[in-house]
Tab-separated table of C-alpha atoms in Angstrom:
chain	number	residue	atom	x	y	z
U	1	MET	CA	1.550	-21.160	-39.598
U	2	ASN	CA	-1.808	-22.777	-40.169
U	3	ILE	CA	-2.061	-26.554	-39.683
U	4	GLN	CA	-5.369	-27.958	-40.896
U	5	LYS	CA	-7.041	-31.320	-40.721
U	6	SER	CA	-7.597	-32.313	-44.330
U	7	PRO	CA	-9.482	-34.855	-46.427
U	8	PHE	CA	-7.796	-37.958	-47.763
U	9	PRO	CA	-5.476	-36.945	-50.630
U	10	ILE	CA	-6.817	-38.738	-53.706
U	11	ASN	CA	-3.545	-38.052	-55.544
U	12	SER	CA	-1.514	-39.924	-52.902
U	13	LEU	CA	-0.005	-43.350	-53.460
U	14	LEU	CA	-2.019	-44.354	-50.382
U	15	SER	CA	-5.233	-43.939	-52.360
U	16	GLN	CA	-4.373	-47.249	-54.032
U	17	THR	CA	-4.454	-49.115	-50.707
U	18	GLU	CA	-7.087	-50.258	-48.249
U	19	TYR	CA	-7.219	-48.970	-44.681
U	20	HIS	CA	-9.433	-49.060	-41.594
U	21	TYR	CA	-8.358	-45.691	-40.205
U	22	PHE	CA	-6.837	-42.549	-41.668
U	23	ASP	CA	-6.088	-39.011	-40.704
U	24	SER	CA	-4.487	-36.247	-42.667
U	25	TYR	CA	-3.069	-32.809	-41.885
U	26	GLN	CA	-1.674	-30.135	-44.168
U	27	SER	CA	-0.038	-26.762	-44.214
U	28	ILE	CA	1.300	-24.370	-46.821
U	29	PHE	CA	4.779	-22.970	-46.439
U	30	SER	CA	7.055	-20.556	-48.222
U	31	ASP	CA	9.615	-21.964	-50.664
U	32	PRO	CA	10.627	-18.974	-52.806
U	33	ASP	CA	13.359	-20.825	-54.710
U	34	THR	CA	11.377	-24.090	-55.048
U	35	LYS	CA	14.385	-25.942	-53.681
U	36	ILE	CA	12.616	-28.132	-51.116
U	37	ASP	CA	12.086	-31.668	-52.364
U	38	ILE	CA	10.590	-34.810	-50.826
U	39	LEU	CA	13.966	-36.072	-49.564
U	40	THR	CA	14.509	-32.793	-47.706
U	41	VAL	CA	11.007	-33.127	-46.226
U	42	SER	CA	11.716	-36.751	-45.197
U	43	LYS	CA	14.918	-35.775	-43.420
U	44	ALA	CA	13.106	-32.950	-41.610
U	45	PHE	CA	10.379	-35.458	-40.608
U	46	MET	CA	13.029	-37.672	-39.016
U	47	SER	CA	14.973	-34.894	-37.310
U	48	THR	CA	12.371	-32.541	-35.839
U	49	SER	CA	10.600	-34.687	-33.258
U	50	PRO	CA	9.998	-32.834	-30.001
U	51	ALA	CA	11.742	-34.258	-26.928
U	52	TRP	CA	8.438	-35.262	-25.305
U	53	LEU	CA	7.635	-37.374	-28.369
U	54	GLU	CA	10.981	-39.163	-28.153
U	55	SER	CA	10.237	-39.952	-24.501
U	56	LEU	CA	6.742	-41.161	-25.367
U	57	PHE	CA	8.111	-43.403	-28.110
U	58	ALA	CA	10.767	-44.844	-25.750
U	59	LEU	CA	7.992	-45.664	-23.256
U	60	ARG	CA	5.947	-47.266	-26.043
U	61	ASN	CA	8.927	-49.429	-27.054
U	62	LYS	CA	9.427	-50.664	-23.491
U	63	MET	CA	5.753	-51.542	-23.093
U	64	VAL	CA	5.141	-53.255	-26.438
U	65	GLY	CA	8.520	-55.003	-26.512
U	66	ILE	CA	7.275	-57.159	-23.638
U	67	LEU	CA	4.327	-58.195	-25.819
U	68	GLY	CA	6.561	-59.165	-28.740
U	69	LEU	CA	5.634	-56.237	-30.997
U	70	LYS	CA	8.220	-54.509	-33.160
U	71	THR	CA	10.363	-51.833	-31.628
U	72	ALA	CA	13.157	-49.738	-33.072
U	73	PRO	CA	16.550	-49.473	-31.457
U	74	PRO	CA	17.623	-45.923	-30.643
U	75	LEU	CA	19.491	-44.379	-33.555
U	76	GLN	CA	23.203	-44.141	-32.859
U	77	ASP	CA	24.544	-40.885	-34.316
U	78	ARG	CA	21.068	-39.859	-35.448
U	79	MET	CA	22.128	-36.858	-37.546
U	80	SER	CA	24.694	-38.872	-39.508
U	81	VAL	CA	22.090	-41.555	-40.254
U	82	ILE	CA	19.603	-38.896	-41.378
U	83	GLN	CA	22.180	-37.159	-43.579
U	84	ASN	CA	22.952	-40.467	-45.334
U	85	PHE	CA	19.278	-41.315	-45.813
U	86	ASN	CA	18.384	-41.602	-49.516
U	87	GLY	CA	14.686	-42.406	-49.179
U	88	GLN	CA	14.833	-45.498	-51.351
U	89	PRO	CA	12.252	-48.327	-51.024
U	90	GLY	CA	13.400	-50.860	-48.442
U	91	GLU	CA	15.641	-48.382	-46.629
U	92	LYS	CA	14.990	-48.014	-42.897
U	93	LEU	CA	15.378	-45.066	-40.647
U	94	GLY	CA	14.623	-45.909	-37.045
U	95	PHE	CA	11.165	-47.431	-36.838
U	96	PHE	CA	10.187	-46.367	-40.352
U	97	LYS	CA	10.745	-48.358	-43.523
U	98	VAL	CA	10.410	-46.733	-46.944
U	99	TYR	CA	7.717	-48.534	-48.938
U	100	GLN	CA	7.334	-46.276	-51.967
U	101	ARG	CA	8.744	-43.064	-53.316
U	102	ARG	CA	8.080	-40.772	-56.205
U	103	GLU	CA	9.212	-37.236	-56.987
U	104	ASN	CA	6.776	-35.525	-54.595
U	105	GLU	CA	5.808	-38.266	-52.123
U	106	ILE	CA	7.368	-40.836	-49.853
U	107	ILE	CA	5.482	-43.628	-48.080
U	108	LEU	CA	6.945	-44.748	-44.741
U	109	GLY	CA	5.591	-47.279	-42.285
U	110	GLU	CA	5.841	-50.691	-40.713
U	111	ASP	CA	4.000	-53.998	-40.712
U	112	ASP	CA	3.427	-55.944	-37.518
U	113	THR	CA	1.266	-58.824	-36.341
U	114	HIS	CA	-1.467	-56.591	-34.907
U	115	LEU	CA	-1.561	-53.743	-37.457
U	116	ASP	CA	0.192	-52.142	-40.406
U	117	PHE	CA	0.578	-48.399	-40.748
U	118	ARG	CA	1.696	-46.083	-43.504
U	119	VAL	CA	2.635	-42.419	-43.430
U	120	SER	CA	2.548	-40.373	-46.612
U	121	LEU	CA	4.582	-37.206	-46.874
U	122	LEU	CA	3.084	-35.500	-49.922
U	123	LEU	CA	4.574	-32.289	-51.290
U	124	GLU	CA	2.622	-30.211	-53.815
U	125	GLN	CA	3.549	-26.961	-55.507
U	126	GLN	CA	0.996	-24.226	-54.835
U	127	GLN	CA	1.726	-20.748	-56.091
U	128	SER	CA	5.137	-20.007	-57.506
U	129	ASP	CA	6.702	-19.473	-54.095
U	130	HIS	CA	4.704	-21.839	-51.833
U	131	GLN	CA	4.303	-25.561	-51.372
U	132	LYS	CA	1.771	-27.651	-49.483
U	133	LEU	CA	2.926	-30.463	-47.226
U	134	GLN	CA	0.310	-33.051	-46.330
U	135	ILE	CA	0.931	-35.859	-43.860
U	136	THR	CA	-1.522	-38.732	-44.087
U	137	THR	CA	-1.527	-41.821	-41.891
U	138	THR	CA	-3.383	-45.033	-42.659
U	139	VAL	CA	-3.792	-48.059	-40.406
U	140	ILE	CA	-4.931	-51.589	-41.186
U	141	PHE	CA	-5.949	-53.684	-38.197
U	142	HIS	CA	-5.174	-57.395	-38.425
U	143	ASN	CA	-7.055	-58.456	-35.333
U	144	PHE	CA	-8.656	-57.389	-32.085
U	145	TRP	CA	-5.215	-56.648	-30.588
U	146	GLY	CA	-4.526	-54.077	-33.288
U	147	LYS	CA	-7.755	-52.249	-32.498
U	148	LEU	CA	-7.048	-52.497	-28.770
U	149	TYR	CA	-3.491	-51.199	-29.238
U	150	PHE	CA	-4.631	-48.261	-31.368
U	151	PHE	CA	-7.461	-47.196	-29.062
U	152	PRO	CA	-5.201	-45.389	-26.536
U	153	VAL	CA	-2.698	-44.413	-29.251
U	154	LYS	CA	-5.215	-42.540	-31.433
U	155	PRO	CA	-5.618	-39.428	-29.211
U	156	PHE	CA	-1.829	-39.085	-28.962
U	157	HIS	CA	-1.470	-39.628	-32.699
U	158	ARG	CA	-3.922	-36.789	-33.395
U	159	LEU	CA	-1.744	-34.530	-31.256
U	160	ILE	CA	1.620	-35.788	-32.544
U	161	VAL	CA	1.077	-35.416	-36.299
U	162	PRO	CA	0.119	-31.705	-36.296
U	163	THR	CA	2.990	-31.014	-33.881
U	164	MET	CA	5.424	-32.810	-36.167
U	165	LEU	CA	4.065	-31.021	-39.245
U	166	LYS	CA	4.626	-27.690	-37.529
U	167	GLY	CA	8.201	-28.692	-36.622
U	168	ILE	CA	8.926	-29.904	-40.152
U	169	ILE	CA	7.743	-26.656	-41.697
U	170	LYS	CA	9.742	-24.555	-39.227
U	171	GLU	CA	12.817	-26.584	-40.175
U	172	LEU	CA	12.120	-26.296	-43.914
U	173	GLU	CA	11.568	-22.546	-43.786
U	174	LYS	CA	14.720	-22.104	-41.708
U	175	SER	CA	16.951	-23.821	-44.262
């Protein structure tokens, strides 16, 4: 499996928004029956986090909760919540809120006092039996605190997204 850093996807819904930071990663995977859709991708995104990432996120919540930033409560019965997820605008799944959705893309994210972020999961048909999944993150800083917060987060983010993309694709190809 080849995960690549990629340019900003001009065909993404995110191309209609402003941002101060972005990164984007992509990979092509096998889908011989063309049965994988954006909702399936979204559910895989929410269910394939490595254990070390869950621990890192729990630590983040403890630290930023003291500062009054948004945190997400742990999901009770995570798999049931994911199974019932419909990916509709306004719906929340853990820390992520759905902002927009179309047939081949879903925009997740959150707004806070220091920064807003969006994550695009963009699915594009390639050859007849392959699809490309591209994950793009954008961040808008509202103030100095947003930039300060993101400074130590950025190196982890650049490690997390490719790891998650790899896990998503493994899950998609398994099903």
